[in-house]
Coordinates of C-alpha atoms and ligand atoms in Angstrom, one line a residue:
M1 CA -7.2 9.9 22.5
R2 CA -3.9 9.0 20.4
S3 CA -1.7 11.6 20.5
L4 CA -0.6 14.5 22.4
K5 CA -2.2 16.9 19.8
E6 CA -5.5 15.8 20.2
K7 CA -5.1 15.9 24.2
I8 CA -4.3 19.7 23.2
A9 CA -6.9 20.2 20.8
A10 CA -9.3 19.4 23.7
A11 CA -7.9 21.6 26.2
V12 CA -7.8 24.5 23.5
Y13 CA -11.8 23.2 22.4
K14 CA -12.8 23.6 26.6
G15 CA -10.5 27.0 26.6
I16 CA -12.7 28.3 23.6
E17 CA -16.0 27.2 25.3
R18 CA -15.0 29.4 28.5
I19 CA -13.9 32.3 26.4
A20 CA -17.0 32.4 23.6
P21 CA -19.2 29.7 24.5
S22 CA -21.7 30.6 21.5
A23 CA -18.6 30.6 19.1
A24 CA -18.9 27.7 16.2
V25 CA -15.4 26.3 16.2
P26 CA -15.7 22.5 15.4
E27 CA -13.7 20.6 17.8
N28 CA -12.2 18.3 15.5
E29 CA -10.5 21.1 13.5
I30 CA -8.4 22.5 15.8
V31 CA -6.1 19.7 15.9
T32 CA -5.6 20.5 12.0
Y33 CA -4.3 23.6 13.1
L34 CA -1.6 22.8 15.5
A35 CA 1.6 22.5 13.9
Y36 CA 5.5 21.6 14.8
P37 CA 7.3 24.2 14.5
P38 CA 10.8 23.8 12.6
D39 CA 12.7 25.3 15.5
G40 CA 11.9 23.9 18.9
K41 CA 13.0 27.5 20.3
M42 CA 9.4 28.9 20.1
G43 CA 7.9 25.7 21.4
D44 CA 7.4 22.3 20.3
I45 CA 3.5 22.7 19.5
A46 CA 2.0 25.8 18.2
L47 CA -1.4 26.9 18.0
P48 CA -2.1 30.2 15.4
C49 CA -4.9 31.8 17.0
F50 CA -6.1 33.8 14.0
R51 CA -7.7 30.2 12.8
F52 CA -10.3 31.5 15.6
A53 CA -10.1 35.2 14.7
K54 CA -13.4 35.0 12.8
A55 CA -15.7 33.1 15.1
L56 CA -14.7 34.6 18.4
R57 CA -14.6 37.8 16.8
M58 CA -11.2 38.9 18.9
A59 CA -7.9 39.8 17.8
P60 CA -5.5 36.6 17.7
P61 CA -3.2 38.1 20.2
A62 CA -6.3 38.5 22.4
I63 CA -7.4 35.1 21.9
A64 CA -3.8 33.8 22.6
A65 CA -3.6 35.6 26.0
A66 CA -7.3 34.5 26.8
L67 CA -6.6 31.0 26.2
A68 CA -3.0 30.8 27.6
D69 CA -5.0 32.1 31.2
G70 CA -5.4 29.1 33.0
F71 CA -4.5 26.5 30.4
C72 CA -4.1 23.1 31.8
C73 CA -3.5 20.0 29.6
E74 CA -1.8 16.8 30.9
G75 CA 1.7 16.1 28.9
V76 CA 2.2 20.1 28.4
A77 CA 4.8 21.4 30.8
S78 CA 4.0 25.4 29.4
V79 CA 2.3 27.3 27.3
E80 CA 3.6 30.8 26.0
T81 CA 1.9 33.5 23.8
A82 CA 4.0 35.2 21.1
G83 CA 2.0 37.5 19.2
G84 CA -1.2 35.6 18.0
Y85 CA 0.4 32.4 18.6
L86 CA 0.1 29.9 21.7
N87 CA 2.9 27.8 21.7
F88 CA 3.5 24.8 24.1
R89 CA 6.3 23.1 25.5
I90 CA 5.9 19.6 26.0
D91 CA 6.5 17.7 29.5
R92 CA 9.6 15.9 28.2
G93 CA 9.4 13.2 30.8
A94 CA 5.9 12.6 30.8
L95 CA 6.1 12.2 27.2
L96 CA 8.4 9.3 27.1
E97 CA 6.6 7.9 30.4
R98 CA 3.2 7.6 28.3
L99 CA 5.1 6.5 25.0
Y100 CA 6.8 3.5 27.1
G101 CA 3.8 2.5 29.0
Q102 CA 1.7 2.5 25.5
I103 CA 4.2 0.6 23.5
S104 CA 5.6 -1.9 25.9
S105 CA 2.5 -2.9 27.1
Q106 CA 1.5 -5.9 24.7
D107 CA -2.2 -5.3 24.4
K108 CA -2.4 -3.4 20.9
P109 CA 0.1 -2.0 18.9
Y110 CA 0.9 1.3 19.3
G111 CA -0.5 3.9 16.5
S112 CA -2.9 1.0 15.5
S113 CA -6.4 2.1 15.9
D114 CA -10.1 0.6 15.8
I115 CA -11.7 3.2 13.6
G116 CA -12.3 0.1 11.0
A117 CA -13.8 -2.4 13.7
G118 CA -16.5 -4.1 12.2
K119 CA -16.3 -3.0 8.7
T120 CA -14.6 -5.0 5.8
V121 CA -12.7 -3.5 3.1
V122 CA -12.0 -5.5 -0.1
L123 CA -8.8 -5.0 -1.8
D124 CA -8.1 -5.8 -5.4
Y125 CA -4.6 -5.5 -6.4
S126 CA -2.0 -7.1 -8.1
S127 CA -4.1 -9.1 -10.6
P128 CA -1.7 -9.9 -13.6
N129 CA -3.0 -11.1 -16.7
V130 CA -2.7 -15.0 -16.9
A131 CA 0.2 -16.5 -19.2
K132 CA 1.6 -12.6 -19.5
P133 CA 5.0 -11.8 -18.3
F134 CA 4.7 -10.5 -14.8
H135 CA 6.8 -7.6 -14.8
I136 CA 7.7 -4.4 -12.7
G137 CA 5.3 -2.6 -13.8
H138 CA 3.1 -5.1 -11.7
L139 CA 5.8 -4.1 -8.6
G140 CA 3.3 -1.0 -7.9
T141 CA 0.0 -2.7 -7.7
T142 CA 1.5 -5.6 -5.7
V143 CA 3.2 -3.9 -3.0
I144 CA 1.0 -0.6 -2.7
G145 CA -1.9 -2.7 -2.3
H146 CA -0.6 -5.3 0.0
S147 CA 0.7 -2.5 2.1
L148 CA -2.8 -0.6 2.0
K149 CA -4.3 -4.1 3.2
K150 CA -1.8 -4.4 6.2
M151 CA -2.7 -0.7 6.8
H152 CA -6.4 -1.1 7.0
E153 CA -5.9 -4.1 9.1
F154 CA -3.6 -2.1 11.5
A155 CA -6.8 0.3 11.5
G156 CA -9.0 -2.6 12.5
Y157 CA -10.8 -3.1 9.4
K158 CA -11.4 -6.8 8.4
C159 CA -9.5 -7.0 4.9
I160 CA -10.0 -9.7 2.1
G161 CA -7.6 -9.4 -0.8
V162 CA -8.4 -10.5 -4.1
N163 CA -6.7 -11.1 -7.5
H164 CA -8.3 -10.0 -10.1
L165 CA -6.6 -12.2 -12.4
G166 CA -6.9 -11.4 -16.2
D167 CA -7.9 -14.8 -17.3
W168 CA -10.5 -14.3 -19.5
G169 CA -10.5 -13.1 -23.1
T170 CA -9.6 -14.1 -26.8
Q171 CA -6.0 -14.7 -26.3
F172 CA -6.4 -18.1 -24.6
G173 CA -7.9 -18.9 -27.9
K174 CA -4.7 -18.1 -29.4
L175 CA -2.7 -19.7 -26.9
I176 CA -5.0 -23.0 -26.9
V177 CA -4.0 -23.1 -30.8
A178 CA -0.7 -22.0 -30.3
Y179 CA 0.0 -25.0 -27.9
R180 CA -1.8 -27.5 -29.8
K181 CA 0.2 -26.5 -32.5
W182 CA 3.6 -26.4 -31.2
G183 CA 3.7 -26.8 -27.3
S184 CA 4.7 -29.5 -25.6
K185 CA 3.3 -30.3 -21.5
Q186 CA 6.9 -30.8 -20.5
A187 CA 8.0 -27.6 -21.6
V188 CA 5.4 -25.6 -20.2
E189 CA 5.7 -27.6 -16.8
E190 CA 9.4 -26.8 -16.7
K191 CA 9.6 -23.2 -17.9
G192 CA 5.9 -22.0 -16.9
I193 CA 5.0 -18.6 -17.8
D194 CA 8.1 -17.9 -20.2
E195 CA 7.1 -20.8 -22.1
L196 CA 3.4 -19.5 -22.6
V197 CA 4.7 -16.1 -23.4
A198 CA 6.6 -17.7 -26.2
L199 CA 3.8 -20.1 -27.7
Y200 CA 1.6 -16.6 -27.5
V201 CA 4.6 -14.6 -29.6
R202 CA 5.0 -17.4 -31.9
F203 CA 1.2 -17.7 -32.7
H204 CA 1.4 -13.8 -33.5
E205 CA 4.5 -14.3 -35.9
E206 CA 2.8 -17.4 -37.5
A207 CA -0.6 -15.6 -37.9
E208 CA 1.1 -12.9 -39.7
K209 CA 1.5 -15.4 -42.5
E210 CA -1.2 -17.4 -42.1
P211 CA -4.1 -15.2 -41.1
S212 CA -6.7 -18.1 -41.0
L213 CA -4.8 -19.0 -37.4
N214 CA -6.9 -16.3 -36.2
D215 CA -10.0 -17.7 -37.3
E216 CA -9.0 -20.9 -35.2
A217 CA -8.8 -18.8 -32.4
R218 CA -11.5 -17.4 -32.6
A219 CA -13.3 -20.4 -32.9
A220 CA -11.3 -21.8 -29.9
F221 CA -12.5 -19.1 -27.7
T222 CA -15.8 -19.7 -28.3
A223 CA -15.9 -23.4 -27.9
L224 CA -14.1 -22.5 -24.7
E225 CA -16.8 -19.9 -23.7
H226 CA -19.5 -22.7 -24.6
G227 CA -17.6 -25.0 -21.6
D228 CA -15.9 -27.5 -24.1
P229 CA -14.5 -29.5 -21.6
E230 CA -10.9 -30.2 -23.4
M231 CA -10.7 -26.3 -23.9
T232 CA -11.4 -25.6 -20.3
E233 CA -9.0 -28.2 -19.4
L234 CA -6.2 -26.3 -21.3
W235 CA -7.0 -23.1 -20.2
R236 CA -7.6 -23.9 -16.4
W237 CA -4.1 -25.7 -16.3
F238 CA -2.6 -22.4 -18.0
I239 CA -4.0 -20.6 -15.1
D240 CA -2.7 -23.0 -12.8
I241 CA 0.8 -22.7 -14.0
S242 CA 0.6 -19.1 -13.9
I243 CA -0.8 -18.8 -10.3
K244 CA 1.9 -21.5 -9.0
E245 CA 4.8 -19.2 -10.4
Y246 CA 3.1 -15.8 -9.2
K247 CA 2.8 -17.3 -5.5
K248 CA 6.7 -17.7 -5.6
T249 CA 7.0 -14.1 -5.7
Y250 CA 4.2 -13.5 -3.8
K251 CA 5.9 -15.7 -1.2
Q252 CA 9.3 -13.5 -1.2
L253 CA 6.8 -10.9 -0.3
D254 CA 4.6 -12.7 2.3
I255 CA 1.7 -12.0 0.5
E256 CA -1.1 -14.0 0.5
F257 CA -4.6 -13.5 -1.2
D258 CA -8.1 -14.9 0.1
Y259 CA -9.3 -15.3 -3.1
Y260 CA -7.8 -15.9 -6.8
T261 CA -11.3 -15.3 -8.4
G262 CA -10.3 -13.7 -11.9
E263 CA -12.5 -12.0 -14.5
S264 CA -13.9 -15.2 -15.8
F265 CA -15.4 -16.0 -12.4
Y266 CA -18.0 -13.4 -13.3
T267 CA -18.9 -15.2 -16.5
D268 CA -22.4 -16.2 -15.1
K269 CA -23.0 -13.0 -13.0
M270 CA -23.0 -10.6 -16.3
P271 CA -26.0 -11.5 -18.1
A272 CA -28.1 -10.3 -15.0
V273 CA -26.0 -7.1 -15.1
V274 CA -26.7 -6.6 -18.8
E275 CA -30.2 -7.1 -18.4
E276 CA -30.3 -4.6 -15.3
L277 CA -28.7 -1.8 -17.5
K278 CA -31.4 -2.7 -20.4
E279 CA -34.5 -2.3 -18.0
K280 CA -32.8 0.8 -16.5
N281 CA -33.1 2.1 -20.1
L282 CA -29.0 2.6 -19.6
L283 CA -27.8 0.8 -23.0
S284 CA -27.6 2.3 -26.4
I285 CA -26.3 0.6 -29.5
D286 CA -23.3 2.1 -31.2
D287 CA -21.9 0.6 -34.4
G288 CA -23.3 -2.6 -33.2
A289 CA -21.8 -2.4 -29.7
S290 CA -23.8 -2.2 -26.5
I291 CA -22.5 1.0 -24.2
V292 CA -23.7 3.3 -21.5
D293 CA -23.6 6.7 -22.7
L294 CA -21.7 9.1 -20.4
E295 CA -21.3 12.2 -22.4
A296 CA -23.1 14.0 -19.6
Y297 CA -20.5 13.5 -17.5
G298 CA -17.6 14.4 -19.8
M299 CA -16.5 10.6 -20.3
P300 CA -16.5 8.5 -23.3
P301 CA -18.9 6.0 -23.3
C302 CA -18.6 2.7 -21.1
L303 CA -18.3 -0.4 -23.4
I304 CA -20.5 -3.4 -22.3
L305 CA -21.1 -5.7 -25.1
K306 CA -18.8 -6.0 -28.2
R307 CA -20.7 -6.3 -31.9
D308 CA -20.4 -10.2 -31.2
G309 CA -22.0 -9.9 -27.9
S310 CA -19.2 -10.8 -25.9
T311 CA -18.6 -8.8 -22.6
L312 CA -15.7 -6.9 -21.7
Y313 CA -13.2 -5.9 -19.0
P314 CA -15.5 -2.8 -17.7
T315 CA -18.7 -5.4 -17.6
R316 CA -16.6 -8.1 -15.7
D317 CA -15.7 -5.0 -13.1
I318 CA -19.4 -4.0 -12.5
A319 CA -20.6 -7.6 -12.1
A320 CA -17.4 -8.1 -9.8
A321 CA -18.2 -5.2 -7.7
I322 CA -22.2 -6.0 -7.3
Y323 CA -21.0 -9.7 -6.3
R324 CA -18.4 -8.5 -3.8
K325 CA -20.8 -5.9 -2.3
K326 CA -23.6 -8.8 -1.9
T327 CA -20.8 -11.3 -0.5
F328 CA -18.5 -9.3 1.8
D329 CA -21.0 -6.1 2.5
F330 CA -17.8 -4.2 2.0
D331 CA -17.5 -1.0 3.7
K332 CA -14.9 0.1 0.9
C333 CA -13.8 -2.0 -2.1
I334 CA -10.4 -0.7 -3.0
Y335 CA -8.4 -0.9 -6.6
V336 CA -4.9 -0.3 -7.3
T337 CA -3.7 0.1 -10.8
S338 CA -1.5 2.0 -12.6
A339 CA -3.1 5.9 -13.6
G340 CA -3.6 4.7 -17.2
Q341 CA -6.8 3.0 -15.9
S342 CA -7.9 5.9 -14.2
L343 CA -10.6 6.6 -16.8
H344 CA -11.5 3.0 -17.0
F345 CA -12.4 3.0 -13.4
A346 CA -14.2 6.3 -13.3
Q347 CA -16.5 5.1 -16.0
W348 CA -17.8 1.9 -14.7
F349 CA -18.1 3.4 -10.9
K350 CA -20.1 6.1 -13.0
V351 CA -22.4 3.2 -14.8
L352 CA -23.2 1.9 -11.6
E353 CA -24.1 5.0 -9.9
L354 CA -26.5 5.6 -12.7
M355 CA -27.7 2.0 -12.3
G356 CA -28.6 3.5 -8.4
R357 CA -26.5 1.3 -6.5
D358 CA -26.0 3.8 -3.8
W359 CA -22.5 2.2 -2.6
Y360 CA -21.0 3.3 -5.8
N361 CA -19.0 6.1 -3.7
R362 CA -17.6 3.3 -1.4
L363 CA -15.4 2.4 -4.7
V364 CA -12.0 3.5 -4.4
H365 CA -9.3 3.3 -7.3
V366 CA -5.9 4.1 -5.9
P367 CA -3.9 5.1 -9.1
Y368 CA 0.1 4.8 -9.3
G369 CA 2.5 6.3 -11.9
T370 CA 4.7 4.3 -14.3
V371 CA 8.3 2.7 -13.8
S372 CA 11.3 2.8 -15.8
L373 CA 14.4 0.8 -15.1
N374 CA 17.7 2.8 -15.1
G375 CA 16.0 5.9 -17.0
E376 CA 14.5 3.6 -19.8
K377 CA 10.8 3.3 -20.1
L378 CA 9.6 -0.2 -19.8
A379 CA 7.1 -1.5 -22.7
T380 CA 5.6 -4.7 -23.3
R381 CA 4.9 -4.5 -27.2
T382 CA 8.7 -3.4 -27.7
G383 CA 10.0 -6.6 -25.7
N384 CA 11.8 -4.1 -23.1
V385 CA 10.4 -6.2 -20.1
V386 CA 11.9 -6.8 -17.0
L387 CA 10.5 -9.6 -15.0
L388 CA 9.9 -9.0 -11.5
K389 CA 11.4 -12.4 -10.8
D390 CA 14.5 -11.5 -12.4
L391 CA 14.9 -7.7 -10.6
F392 CA 14.4 -9.7 -7.1
A393 CA 17.0 -12.2 -7.9
E394 CA 19.3 -9.8 -9.0
A395 CA 18.9 -7.5 -6.0
I396 CA 19.1 -10.7 -3.7
E397 CA 22.2 -11.2 -5.5
K398 CA 23.5 -7.7 -5.0
A399 CA 22.7 -7.7 -1.6
A400 CA 24.2 -11.1 -0.9
A401 CA 27.4 -9.9 -2.3
I402 CA 27.3 -6.5 -0.2
M403 CA 26.7 -8.5 3.0
A404 CA 29.4 -11.0 2.4
E405 CA 31.9 -7.9 2.6
K406 CA 30.3 -6.1 5.4
N407 CA 29.7 -9.4 7.9
P408 CA 31.0 -12.8 6.8
E409 CA 30.4 -14.1 9.8
L410 CA 26.6 -13.6 9.9
A411 CA 24.5 -17.0 10.2
G412 CA 21.5 -17.6 7.8
R413 CA 23.1 -14.9 5.5
E414 CA 20.9 -16.6 2.6
D415 CA 17.9 -15.8 4.3
V416 CA 19.0 -12.4 5.3
A417 CA 20.1 -11.5 1.8
E418 CA 16.9 -12.4 0.6
S419 CA 15.2 -9.9 2.9
V420 CA 17.6 -7.4 2.3
G421 CA 17.4 -7.6 -1.6
I422 CA 13.6 -7.5 -1.7
G423 CA 13.3 -5.3 1.1
A424 CA 15.6 -2.6 -0.6
V425 CA 13.4 -2.9 -3.9
V426 CA 10.0 -2.7 -1.9
F427 CA 11.5 0.1 0.3
Y428 CA 12.8 2.4 -2.5
Y429 CA 9.7 1.7 -4.5
L430 CA 7.5 3.0 -1.8
S431 CA 9.6 5.9 -0.7
A432 CA 8.1 8.5 -3.4
N433 CA 4.7 9.6 -3.4
R434 CA 2.9 7.0 -5.3
M435 CA 1.6 9.2 -8.5
R436 CA 5.4 10.0 -9.2
D437 CA 6.9 8.3 -12.0
I438 CA 10.0 6.5 -10.8
N439 CA 13.2 5.5 -12.4
F440 CA 14.6 2.7 -10.9
V441 CA 18.0 2.2 -9.9
L442 CA 19.1 -0.9 -8.1
E443 CA 22.5 0.1 -6.9
D444 CA 20.6 3.2 -5.3
A445 CA 17.9 1.1 -3.5
L446 CA 21.2 -1.0 -2.5
N447 CA 23.0 1.6 -1.0
F448 CA 23.5 0.7 2.3
D449 CA 24.5 4.1 3.2
G450 CA 21.8 6.1 1.7
N451 CA 17.9 6.5 2.3
T452 CA 17.2 2.9 1.8
G453 CA 15.7 -0.2 3.0
P454 CA 18.9 -1.7 4.0
Y455 CA 19.8 1.3 6.1
A456 CA 16.2 1.1 7.8
Q457 CA 16.7 -2.7 8.4
Y458 CA 20.2 -2.1 9.8
T459 CA 19.0 0.6 12.1
Y460 CA 16.1 -1.8 13.1
A461 CA 18.9 -4.7 13.4
R462 CA 21.1 -2.1 16.0
T463 CA 17.9 -1.5 18.3
C464 CA 17.2 -5.7 18.7
Q465 CA 21.0 -6.1 19.6
I466 CA 21.2 -3.3 21.9
L467 CA 18.2 -4.6 23.8
K468 CA 19.2 -8.1 23.5
K469 CA 22.7 -7.2 25.3
A470 CA 20.8 -5.0 27.8
G471 CA 18.5 -7.7 29.4
E472 CA 16.0 -6.3 31.6
F473 CA 15.6 -2.8 32.7
K474 CA 13.1 -0.4 34.6
P475 CA 13.1 3.1 33.1
G476 CA 11.9 6.1 35.2
P477 CA 12.1 8.7 36.7
Y478 CA 12.8 10.3 33.1
D479 CA 14.8 13.4 32.4
L480 CA 15.4 13.9 28.8
N481 CA 18.2 15.8 27.0
D482 CA 17.6 17.7 23.6
D483 CA 18.6 14.6 21.4
E484 CA 16.5 12.0 23.5
F485 CA 13.8 14.6 23.3
E486 CA 13.9 15.1 19.4
L487 CA 13.8 11.1 19.4
C488 CA 10.8 10.9 21.8
K489 CA 8.9 13.4 19.6
T490 CA 9.7 11.5 16.6
I491 CA 8.2 8.4 18.1
A492 CA 5.3 10.5 19.1
L493 CA 4.4 11.5 15.6
F494 CA 3.7 7.7 14.4
P495 CA 0.1 7.6 15.2
E496 CA -0.9 10.5 13.3
T497 CA 1.7 9.7 10.5
F498 CA -0.2 6.3 10.3
D499 CA -3.6 8.3 10.2
Q500 CA -2.5 10.4 7.6
A501 CA -1.0 7.4 5.4
L502 CA -4.3 5.7 5.9
A503 CA -6.5 8.6 4.8
E504 CA -4.5 9.2 1.7
Y505 CA -3.9 5.9 0.7
E506 CA -0.5 6.6 0.5
P507 CA 2.3 3.9 1.7
S508 CA 5.1 6.4 1.2
I509 CA 4.0 8.7 4.3
I510 CA 5.1 5.7 6.1
T511 CA 8.3 5.2 4.5
R512 CA 9.1 8.6 4.9
Y513 CA 8.6 8.2 8.5
V514 CA 10.4 5.3 9.0
L515 CA 13.7 7.4 7.3
D516 CA 12.9 10.3 10.2
L517 CA 12.7 7.9 12.6
C518 CA 15.9 6.3 11.8
A519 CA 17.4 9.7 11.4
A520 CA 16.4 10.8 15.3
F521 CA 17.4 7.3 16.4
N522 CA 21.0 7.1 14.7
R523 CA 21.6 10.9 15.9
F524 CA 20.4 9.9 19.2
Y525 CA 22.8 6.6 19.1
H526 CA 25.7 8.7 18.0
N527 CA 25.4 11.5 21.0
C528 CA 23.9 9.3 23.6
P529 CA 25.9 6.0 24.7
V530 CA 23.2 3.7 25.9
L531 CA 24.8 0.6 27.2
T532 CA 27.7 2.7 28.5
A533 CA 25.4 5.5 29.8
E534 CA 27.0 7.4 32.9
N535 CA 24.3 5.6 35.3
E536 CA 21.8 2.9 35.6
S537 CA 18.9 5.9 35.3
V538 CA 20.1 7.2 32.3
K539 CA 21.1 3.8 30.7
A540 CA 17.0 2.6 31.3
Q541 CA 15.7 5.9 30.0
R542 CA 17.7 5.2 26.6
L543 CA 16.7 1.7 26.9
A544 CA 13.3 2.9 27.2
L545 CA 13.7 5.1 24.0
T546 CA 15.3 2.0 22.0
E547 CA 12.6 0.0 22.6
C548 CA 10.2 2.3 21.6
T549 CA 11.8 2.8 18.5
N550 CA 12.3 -0.9 17.8
K551 CA 8.9 -1.5 18.0
V552 CA 7.8 1.3 16.2
L553 CA 10.5 0.5 13.3
S554 CA 8.8 -3.1 13.3
S555 CA 5.2 -2.2 13.1
A556 CA 6.1 0.4 10.1
L557 CA 8.3 -1.5 8.1
E558 CA 5.5 -4.3 8.5
L559 CA 3.2 -1.9 7.1
I560 CA 5.2 -1.2 4.0
C561 CA 6.1 -4.9 3.8
V562 CA 9.6 -4.7 4.0
R563 CA 11.2 -7.8 6.6
H564 CA 13.3 -6.6 9.4
P565 CA 15.5 -9.3 10.3
E566 CA 16.9 -9.2 13.9
K567 CA 20.9 -9.5 12.6
I568 CA 22.2 -8.3 9.5
Ligands
LIG601 N1 -5.7 -7.2 -15.0 C1 -5.6 -6.0 -15.0 C2 -4.2 -5.7 -15.5 O1 -3.2 -6.2 -15.5 C3 -5.6 -5.5 -13.7 C4 -6.9 -5.5 -12.5 C5 -7.1 -4.8 -12.0 N2 -8.5 -5.0 -11.3 C6 -9.6 -4.9 -11.9 N3 -10.9 -5.1 -10.9 N4 -9.6 -4.0 -12.8 O2 -4.0 -4.4 -16.2

């Protein structure tokens, strides 16, 4: 059992068995009824007994009284009834003793679990389109995706990160033609994606005047599809140039992918899909194109083949899912994209269901909202794009300027500025519920006094410095005042907070928890001197709380991909 709530729930279940042996109350539901009252006066944890009134055929106050009678649970100091409520008081010292025991022993990070043991999760995220700008619209899939990967690892799953690059399609015919006409090897090597984008833009400008260029591009793509060696070499080079650049951004975020298997990887795996769809009578022809009709499910048709027989985005996704299932035997395959693609995923998930792949319900689409910058919507088409690398560079520069002022003596300031600048962007992004549309304001993200990444990093660094100065200590016996207890309770919330974030695919739950923990720690630190405490026993107890905060903050920041230097 990982939390006190679970222990209390188990004791309540025993109590119910005692009062009404035949009542059908599911044990795992009791824990969801337990609440933390906002005002600790009534108790630290409360159980509304009306929840059991129907099953027990008793009035809530009578249930509360019967459960309180002889109630016994390790970690609970006392229990009182208040009408239909049962209020538990936590044994403060026992709570810290238990937490400190778990957190300071190194065997397994506190809050982690093993619900994923023996199971594999494939995470498909970031997945930019090759030779197109990697802009701040990609921040969501990249950081939410990576955070979900970390979270699944923390829960014991084996995780496989796949970058499903958009590396196939007619745009490569255009790029090849543009490069051959106006490009130079040197420029591409020097300027990377920026140069590829410029070539692509130029292609469209020239094609306005000279429409035959489009035919050339089509021919080039057809040649590429047929494996023309020269075209293939160019195309691979465009991909390599792009990946090299993405990797710079991924390095800043400490992200590594297990596979860069883009859409093209599934080229030879698609004919079998089309064959199977035909065999199962799922394909119909609509204006020359092959589709799967989904009208019965309230969705537009899923496009499988264009009129000219070429495959489409959903076709490749279907082939990829089948390949991944076969190769990794995943328990779940998670896709992180903007909510704009929700229909696409719903459609092809349905197609797999119709194909009789009973694992279709193991596919999870995790959508997220839009992002604007300083109130301005970003759109690739109008050219109003902000590249992720530029946003990061600006954040790092601004962080460095603030730090030069705050802590001019700091050693290794450049590295720390990178951690703070990027940490600020990621933290800010992951602060809001993922479906909310975000307006990015860099100044706000970098506000060292706000509810921001730098504030959390500062708090973490503070705990590191206190522990470093303190040296060894041995806490106990424990006796907690209110501030100490508040902090202790917040620390104790980490496992269930993590469980909830994982269940909802919602990193922001962890981000907000980090802020709560920082607030509780800073209140404690303000009111309770640690290193200059009145005696050794109080000092050791406060150091134990500081160490718990330190370890939990470290795990939590790790889960949301925010670096946390020991000194800022
Ligand atoms: N390349 C796509 C885009 O930029 C995202 C791919 C998401 N993954 C997938 N399996 N469809 O919109």
